[in-house]
mmCIF file of C-alpha atoms and ligand atoms in Angstrom:
data_model
loop_
_atom_site.group_PDB
_atom_site.id
_atom_site.type_symbol
_atom_site.label_atom_id
_atom_site.label_comp_id
_atom_site.label_asym_id
_atom_site.label_seq_id
_atom_site.Cartn_x
_atom_site.Cartn_y
_atom_site.Cartn_z
ATOM 1 C CA UNK U 127 121.480 133.545 66.661
ATOM 2 C CA UNK U 128 118.657 131.539 65.185
ATOM 3 C CA UNK U 129 118.665 127.576 65.574
ATOM 4 C CA UNK U 130 116.829 127.071 69.606
ATOM 5 C CA UNK U 131 118.512 124.910 72.329
ATOM 6 C CA UNK U 132 116.976 121.914 73.256
ATOM 7 C CA UNK U 133 117.928 120.209 76.451
ATOM 8 C CA UNK U 134 118.575 116.846 76.641
ATOM 9 C CA UNK U 135 116.478 115.688 79.928
ATOM 10 C CA UNK U 136 117.093 112.079 81.101
ATOM 11 C CA UNK U 137 113.850 110.469 81.112
ATOM 12 C CA UNK U 138 113.042 106.953 82.420
ATOM 13 C CA UNK U 139 112.024 105.257 78.917
ATOM 14 C CA UNK U 140 115.407 106.906 76.796
ATOM 15 C CA UNK U 141 117.544 103.854 74.974
ATOM 16 C CA UNK U 142 116.548 100.588 74.682
ATOM 17 C CA UNK U 143 115.822 99.182 78.191
ATOM 18 C CA UNK U 144 113.694 102.314 79.104
ATOM 19 C CA UNK U 145 110.391 101.930 80.709
ATOM 20 C CA UNK U 146 107.706 104.683 82.058
ATOM 21 C CA UNK U 147 107.909 105.450 85.212
ATOM 22 C CA UNK U 148 104.261 105.695 87.008
ATOM 23 C CA UNK U 149 104.746 107.718 89.537
ATOM 24 C CA UNK U 150 105.978 110.669 86.777
ATOM 25 C CA UNK U 151 103.034 109.919 85.101
ATOM 26 C CA UNK U 152 100.485 109.801 87.650
ATOM 27 C CA UNK U 153 102.325 113.597 88.626
ATOM 28 C CA UNK U 154 101.794 114.672 84.348
ATOM 29 C CA UNK U 155 98.348 113.382 84.605
ATOM 30 C CA UNK U 156 98.053 115.732 87.570
ATOM 31 C CA UNK U 157 99.417 118.711 86.121
ATOM 32 C CA UNK U 158 97.513 118.262 82.662
ATOM 33 C CA UNK U 159 94.342 118.556 84.541
ATOM 34 C CA UNK U 160 94.851 121.383 86.901
ATOM 35 C CA UNK U 161 96.215 123.529 83.878
ATOM 36 C CA UNK U 162 96.878 122.389 80.681
ATOM 37 C CA UNK U 163 94.015 120.449 80.032
ATOM 38 C CA UNK U 164 91.567 124.867 80.536
ATOM 39 C CA UNK U 165 93.104 125.054 76.867
ATOM 40 C CA UNK U 166 94.515 121.142 75.040
ATOM 41 C CA UNK U 167 92.454 118.434 75.060
ATOM 42 C CA UNK U 168 93.530 114.973 74.273
ATOM 43 C CA UNK U 169 91.527 113.691 71.690
ATOM 44 C CA UNK U 170 92.630 110.594 70.932
ATOM 45 C CA UNK U 171 93.493 109.139 74.995
ATOM 46 C CA UNK U 172 90.440 106.160 75.771
ATOM 47 C CA UNK U 173 89.974 107.587 79.122
ATOM 48 C CA UNK U 174 90.678 103.908 80.708
ATOM 49 C CA UNK U 175 94.016 103.702 79.050
ATOM 50 C CA UNK U 176 94.452 105.824 82.052
ATOM 51 C CA UNK U 177 93.883 102.027 83.702
ATOM 52 C CA UNK U 178 96.745 100.276 81.692
ATOM 53 C CA UNK U 179 99.715 98.303 83.432
ATOM 54 C CA UNK U 180 102.858 100.472 82.607
ATOM 55 C CA UNK U 181 100.820 103.705 81.982
ATOM 56 C CA UNK U 182 99.512 105.913 84.766
ATOM 57 C CA UNK U 183 98.039 102.571 86.367
ATOM 58 C CA UNK U 184 95.241 103.794 88.004
ATOM 59 C CA UNK U 185 93.220 101.854 90.192
ATOM 60 C CA UNK U 186 89.618 100.865 88.264
ATOM 61 C CA UNK U 187 87.561 103.468 90.319
ATOM 62 C CA UNK U 188 89.692 106.047 90.306
ATOM 63 C CA UNK U 189 89.388 106.422 86.668
ATOM 64 C CA UNK U 190 85.914 105.916 86.725
ATOM 65 C CA UNK U 191 86.198 108.252 89.328
ATOM 66 C CA UNK U 192 88.382 110.601 87.440
ATOM 67 C CA UNK U 193 85.847 110.386 84.009
ATOM 68 C CA UNK U 194 82.813 111.521 85.806
ATOM 69 C CA UNK U 195 84.586 115.135 85.784
ATOM 70 C CA UNK U 196 83.789 115.334 82.016
ATOM 71 C CA UNK U 197 80.060 116.165 81.025
ATOM 72 C CA UNK U 198 80.283 113.988 77.356
ATOM 73 C CA UNK U 199 77.815 114.813 74.643
ATOM 74 C CA UNK U 200 75.786 111.556 74.346
ATOM 75 C CA UNK U 201 74.238 110.761 71.152
ATOM 76 C CA UNK U 202 72.107 107.813 71.622
ATOM 77 C CA UNK U 203 70.742 110.085 74.555
ATOM 78 C CA UNK U 204 70.806 112.906 72.622
ATOM 79 C CA UNK U 205 71.721 114.971 75.758
ATOM 80 C CA UNK U 206 75.302 115.238 78.015
ATOM 81 C CA UNK U 207 76.099 112.529 80.696
ATOM 82 C CA UNK U 208 78.603 112.984 82.894
ATOM 83 C CA UNK U 209 81.919 110.335 81.853
ATOM 84 C CA UNK U 210 82.886 107.101 81.657
ATOM 85 C CA UNK U 211 86.096 104.888 80.521
ATOM 86 C CA UNK U 212 85.112 103.923 77.374
ATOM 87 C CA UNK U 213 84.589 107.515 76.327
ATOM 88 C CA UNK U 214 88.287 109.688 75.366
ATOM 89 C CA UNK U 215 89.828 112.854 77.096
ATOM 90 C CA UNK U 216 87.689 115.907 76.022
ATOM 91 C CA UNK U 217 88.941 118.091 72.699
ATOM 92 C CA UNK U 218 90.789 121.378 73.094
ATOM 93 C CA UNK U 219 88.799 123.634 75.200
ATOM 94 C CA UNK U 220 90.537 127.036 73.642
ATOM 95 C CA UNK U 221 90.440 126.917 69.732
ATOM 96 C CA UNK U 222 94.283 127.878 68.632
ATOM 97 C CA UNK U 223 95.707 125.679 71.324
ATOM 98 C CA UNK U 224 96.598 122.102 69.754
ATOM 99 C CA UNK U 225 95.494 117.911 70.589
ATOM 100 C CA UNK U 226 98.518 117.198 72.757
ATOM 101 C CA UNK U 227 97.375 113.398 72.776
ATOM 102 C CA UNK U 228 100.691 112.559 69.624
ATOM 103 C CA UNK U 229 102.193 116.000 69.946
ATOM 104 C CA UNK U 230 105.155 114.352 71.533
ATOM 105 C CA UNK U 231 105.610 112.446 68.456
ATOM 106 C CA UNK U 232 105.356 115.310 66.302
ATOM 107 C CA UNK U 233 108.308 117.864 67.757
ATOM 108 C CA UNK U 234 111.923 116.500 67.358
ATOM 109 C CA UNK U 235 114.268 118.060 69.723
ATOM 110 C CA UNK U 236 117.010 117.263 68.177
ATOM 111 C CA UNK U 237 118.769 117.349 65.170
ATOM 112 C CA UNK U 238 122.022 117.199 62.909
ATOM 113 C CA UNK U 239 124.863 117.764 62.468
ATOM 114 C CA UNK U 240 124.477 118.389 58.756
ATOM 115 C CA UNK U 241 121.177 117.278 57.706
ATOM 116 C CA UNK U 242 123.040 113.209 59.052
ATOM 117 C CA UNK U 243 120.450 112.217 62.099
ATOM 118 C CA UNK U 244 123.205 111.318 63.856
ATOM 119 C CA UNK U 245 121.992 113.348 67.080
ATOM 120 C CA UNK U 246 118.757 111.553 66.650
ATOM 121 C CA UNK U 247 120.754 108.185 66.770
ATOM 122 C CA UNK U 248 122.194 109.129 70.232
ATOM 123 C CA UNK U 249 119.257 111.155 71.783
ATOM 124 C CA UNK U 250 116.700 109.787 70.116
ATOM 125 C CA UNK U 251 114.101 112.173 68.474
ATOM 126 C CA UNK U 252 113.488 114.500 71.123
ATOM 127 C CA UNK U 253 109.783 115.162 71.627
ATOM 128 C CA UNK U 254 108.837 115.076 75.359
ATOM 129 C CA UNK U 255 112.798 116.522 75.664
ATOM 130 C CA UNK U 256 111.032 119.711 73.139
ATOM 131 C CA UNK U 257 108.126 119.841 75.403
ATOM 132 C CA UNK U 258 110.184 119.832 78.357
ATOM 133 C CA UNK U 259 112.260 122.640 76.962
ATOM 134 C CA UNK U 260 109.414 124.815 75.903
ATOM 135 C CA UNK U 261 107.568 124.719 79.298
ATOM 136 C CA UNK U 262 111.125 126.444 81.326
ATOM 137 C CA UNK U 263 112.066 128.594 77.989
ATOM 138 C CA UNK U 264 110.338 131.975 78.325
ATOM 139 C CA UNK U 265 112.255 134.833 78.627
ATOM 140 C CA UNK U 266 111.966 138.309 78.660
ATOM 141 C CA UNK U 267 111.893 139.187 75.199
ATOM 142 C CA UNK U 268 114.933 141.204 73.764
ATOM 143 C CA UNK U 269 114.490 144.973 73.187
ATOM 144 C CA UNK U 270 115.263 145.107 69.930
ATOM 145 C CA UNK U 271 111.193 143.824 69.740
ATOM 146 C CA UNK U 272 107.934 146.472 69.299
ATOM 147 C CA UNK U 273 105.764 146.462 73.638
ATOM 148 C CA UNK U 274 102.622 145.139 71.198
ATOM 149 C CA UNK U 275 104.680 142.433 69.544
ATOM 150 C CA UNK U 276 102.051 139.273 69.859
ATOM 151 C CA UNK U 277 102.254 136.610 71.534
ATOM 152 C CA UNK U 278 105.605 135.438 74.302
ATOM 153 C CA UNK U 279 109.157 135.613 73.596
ATOM 154 C CA UNK U 280 110.015 131.199 74.280
ATOM 155 C CA UNK U 281 113.366 130.334 72.977
ATOM 156 C CA UNK U 282 112.547 126.808 72.117
ATOM 157 C CA UNK U 283 110.058 127.832 70.195
ATOM 158 C CA UNK U 284 110.686 128.184 66.365
ATOM 159 C CA UNK U 285 107.146 127.868 64.129
ATOM 160 C CA UNK U 286 106.303 131.402 65.597
ATOM 161 C CA UNK U 287 106.173 135.016 65.131
ATOM 162 C CA UNK U 288 109.378 137.074 64.446
ATOM 163 C CA UNK U 289 109.493 141.399 64.755
ATOM 164 C CA UNK U 290 111.127 142.574 61.616
ATOM 165 C CA UNK U 291 113.337 144.623 64.152
ATOM 166 C CA UNK U 292 115.290 141.635 65.644
ATOM 167 C CA UNK U 293 116.503 140.839 62.146
ATOM 168 C CA UNK U 294 119.321 141.495 60.320
ATOM 169 C CA UNK U 295 120.336 142.646 56.952
ATOM 170 C CA UNK U 296 120.486 139.220 55.055
ATOM 171 C CA UNK U 297 116.512 138.191 57.121
ATOM 172 C CA UNK U 298 118.534 136.196 59.727
ATOM 173 C CA UNK U 299 117.228 136.126 63.526
ATOM 174 C CA UNK U 300 118.602 137.875 65.959
ATOM 175 C CA UNK U 301 118.188 135.343 68.865
ATOM 176 C CA UNK U 302 116.797 131.946 69.265
ATOM 177 C CA UNK U 303 113.031 130.900 69.557
ATOM 178 C CA UNK U 304 109.731 133.366 67.945
ATOM 179 C CA UNK U 305 107.007 134.458 69.650
ATOM 180 C CA UNK U 306 104.218 131.889 70.967
ATOM 181 C CA UNK U 307 100.643 132.510 71.439
ATOM 182 C CA UNK U 308 100.739 129.918 74.742
ATOM 183 C CA UNK U 309 101.234 132.226 78.090
ATOM 184 C CA UNK U 310 103.305 130.875 80.301
ATOM 185 C CA UNK U 311 101.562 127.817 81.912
ATOM 186 C CA UNK U 312 103.947 126.209 84.822
ATOM 187 C CA UNK U 313 106.207 129.139 87.032
ATOM 188 C CA UNK U 314 106.627 126.039 89.597
ATOM 189 C CA UNK U 315 104.685 124.921 92.645
ATOM 190 C CA UNK U 316 101.575 125.543 90.274
ATOM 191 C CA UNK U 317 100.635 122.075 91.579
ATOM 192 C CA UNK U 318 100.650 120.655 95.001
ATOM 193 C CA UNK U 319 101.600 116.256 94.530
ATOM 194 C CA UNK U 320 99.490 113.463 97.021
ATOM 195 C CA UNK U 321 103.773 111.991 97.495
ATOM 196 C CA UNK U 322 105.457 115.657 98.314
ATOM 197 C CA UNK U 323 107.356 114.881 94.776
ATOM 198 C CA UNK U 324 109.772 118.489 94.061
ATOM 199 C CA UNK U 325 107.525 120.861 91.877
ATOM 200 C CA UNK U 326 109.831 122.833 91.530
ATOM 201 C CA UNK U 327 109.190 124.314 87.556
ATOM 202 C CA UNK U 328 112.280 121.837 86.170
ATOM 203 C CA UNK U 329 110.118 118.933 87.387
ATOM 204 C CA UNK U 330 106.807 119.427 86.444
ATOM 205 C CA UNK U 331 107.821 120.491 83.003
ATOM 206 C CA UNK U 332 109.897 116.710 82.667
ATOM 207 C CA UNK U 333 106.865 115.418 84.767
ATOM 208 C CA UNK U 334 104.266 116.903 82.205
ATOM 209 C CA UNK U 335 106.480 116.313 79.734
ATOM 210 C CA UNK U 336 107.056 111.611 79.667
ATOM 211 C CA UNK U 337 102.708 112.231 80.415
ATOM 212 C CA UNK U 338 102.409 113.620 76.671
ATOM 213 C CA UNK U 339 105.134 110.717 75.947
ATOM 214 C CA UNK U 340 102.969 108.212 76.870
ATOM 215 C CA UNK U 341 99.912 109.508 75.975
ATOM 216 C CA UNK U 342 101.779 109.597 71.992
ATOM 217 C CA UNK U 343 102.918 106.228 72.155
ATOM 218 C CA UNK U 344 101.507 103.754 75.748
ATOM 219 C CA UNK U 345 102.860 101.238 74.239
ATOM 220 C CA UNK U 346 106.822 101.893 74.442
ATOM 221 C CA UNK U 347 107.741 99.233 76.994
ATOM 222 C CA UNK U 348 106.097 96.362 75.579
ATOM 223 C CA UNK U 349 107.156 97.400 71.988
ATOM 224 C CA UNK U 350 110.609 97.154 73.857
ATOM 225 C CA UNK U 351 109.901 94.637 75.369
ATOM 226 C CA UNK U 352 108.847 92.456 71.984
ATOM 227 C CA UNK U 353 112.032 93.975 70.361
ATOM 228 C CA UNK U 354 114.356 92.471 73.021
ATOM 229 C CA UNK U 355 112.928 89.348 73.874
ATOM 230 C CA UNK U 356 112.932 89.009 69.346
ATOM 231 C CA UNK U 357 116.804 89.778 69.462
ATOM 232 C CA UNK U 358 116.829 87.162 72.120
ATOM 233 C CA UNK U 359 115.359 84.530 70.261
ATOM 234 C CA UNK U 360 117.187 85.435 67.070
ATOM 235 C CA UNK U 361 120.160 84.923 68.659
ATOM 236 C CA UNK U 362 119.717 81.471 70.460
ATOM 237 C CA UNK U 363 118.329 80.649 66.606
ATOM 238 C CA UNK U 364 121.803 81.793 65.666
ATOM 239 C CA UNK U 365 123.856 79.361 67.809
ATOM 240 C CA UNK U 366 121.673 76.556 67.476
ATOM 241 C CA UNK U 367 121.785 76.909 63.517
ATOM 242 C CA UNK U 368 125.596 77.382 63.460
ATOM 243 C CA UNK U 369 125.621 74.115 65.632
ATOM 244 C CA UNK U 370 123.688 72.343 63.327
ATOM 245 C CA UNK U 371 125.779 73.743 60.404
ATOM 246 C CA UNK U 372 128.780 71.984 61.666
ATOM 247 C CA UNK U 373 126.917 68.102 62.678
ATOM 248 C CA UNK U 374 126.145 68.587 59.444
ATOM 249 C CA UNK U 375 129.074 68.764 57.704
ATOM 250 C CA UNK U 376 131.019 67.036 60.078
ATOM 251 C CA UNK U 377 131.130 63.712 58.214
ATOM 252 C CA UNK U 378 132.286 64.853 54.380
ATOM 253 C CA UNK U 379 134.996 67.327 55.919
HETATM 254 C C1 HEM H 566 100.847 124.956 72.223
HETATM 255 C C2 HEM H 566 102.323 122.616 76.015
HETATM 256 C C3 HEM H 566 99.093 124.728 78.454
HETATM 257 C C4 HEM H 566 97.526 127.002 75.395
HETATM 258 C C5 HEM H 566 101.399 124.152 72.710
HETATM 259 C C6 HEM H 566 102.509 123.413 72.425
HETATM 260 C C7 HEM H 566 102.857 122.877 73.534
HETATM 261 C C8 HEM H 566 101.729 123.113 74.585
HETATM 262 C C9 HEM H 566 103.893 120.962 73.439
HETATM 263 C C10 HEM H 566 102.747 123.453 71.087
HETATM 264 C C11 HEM H 566 104.408 123.522 70.691
HETATM 265 C C12 HEM H 566 104.460 123.703 69.161
HETATM 266 O O1 HEM H 566 103.621 124.202 68.372
HETATM 267 O O2 HEM H 566 105.557 123.148 68.883
HETATM 268 C C13 HEM H 566 101.039 122.966 76.926
HETATM 269 C C14 HEM H 566 100.802 122.606 77.829
HETATM 270 C C15 HEM H 566 100.623 123.108 79.282
HETATM 271 C C16 HEM H 566 99.708 124.369 78.018
HETATM 272 C C17 HEM H 566 102.338 121.387 78.418
HETATM 273 C C18 HEM H 566 100.279 122.901 80.772
HETATM 274 C C19 HEM H 566 101.638 122.867 81.667
HETATM 275 C C20 HEM H 566 98.097 125.615 78.014
HETATM 276 C C21 HEM H 566 97.394 126.590 79.050
HETATM 277 C C22 HEM H 566 96.430 127.949 77.163
HETATM 278 C C23 HEM H 566 97.772 126.686 76.093
HETATM 279 C C24 HEM H 566 96.801 126.794 80.164
HETATM 280 C C25 HEM H 566 96.160 128.728 77.281
HETATM 281 C C26 HEM H 566 95.786 129.162 78.448
HETATM 282 C C27 HEM H 566 98.525 127.167 73.551
HETATM 283 C C28 HEM H 566 98.141 127.241 72.693
HETATM 284 C C29 HEM H 566 99.215 126.999 72.061
HETATM 285 C C30 HEM H 566 99.544 126.491 72.716
HETATM 286 C C31 HEM H 566 97.155 128.697 72.095
HETATM 287 C C32 HEM H 566 99.310 127.412 70.190
HETATM 288 C C33 HEM H 566 100.386 128.706 70.116
HETATM 289 C C34 HEM H 566 100.964 129.155 68.954
HETATM 290 O O3 HEM H 566 100.695 127.809 68.262
HETATM 291 O O4 HEM H 566 101.480 129.779 69.133
HETATM 292 N N1 HEM H 566 101.142 124.549 74.247
HETATM 293 N N2 HEM H 566 100.273 123.737 76.839
HETATM 294 N N3 HEM H 566 98.489 125.557 76.896
HETATM 295 N N4 HEM H 566 99.598 126.241 74.062
HETATM 296 FE FE1 HEM H 566 100.134 124.841 75.456
#
């Protein structure tokens, strides 16, 4: 045991031409709002960006309505007021729950082999894959663990506590993963989607992970597009320079 296995989910934003799927981001936002937001914040994400094209693309009136659910402390009023699109999402409500704004870029799903990073070259860093896998990787703890061991056994989470009784003579872990402080947040059928999209655990995990990739990298589509235009431009420039070169030296040959 030891190494955790991260599933290589197929995301619409994978690959050099991948982009976010608006419907998937809206479903992920719904899951975040109805489940994760009870504990986790998104303090780096301005609410107005929910209207951004290439993001969840919510209509402006829906963004305003969404923002109003939050009580925001306004230093100018020295009082709280309903949120507006210029405010950010709140910070984590639970002290030991990390902020999720950048989590998809803070974790790697794929490693190796042998520290070469070839898996990341082929599959990507794997942040959203890690998050989706984490959410579906709760299992009954192995019988070596004491009944009262703190946390929940998760085969994808490697940074948590690990019972001495589940280590071999060399201190190696006999089972993958470790014990996480977060209770399983999703069980499947946790939310109802307006469009009737599947709310199976596997789909919910993937949709909320896609949303968290967007919060961490909101300009992914634009970045890929700019890169493509750049490569296209350089290709055309190369052809023109080659022809210019031919023409310039033609009399000398
Ligand atoms: C940790 C996601 C719901 C409490 C985490 C981590 C992620 C995550 C990605 C970080 C794991 C790591 O460090 O590698 C989510 C998502 C949720 C959700 C997507 C909704 C579907 C909740 C809820 C609670 C909660 C509802 C509280 C009841 C925590 C805590 C940690 C944590 C306490 C720290 C765990 C530790 O370090 O042992 N969560 N979470 N989460 N979450 Fe959640």
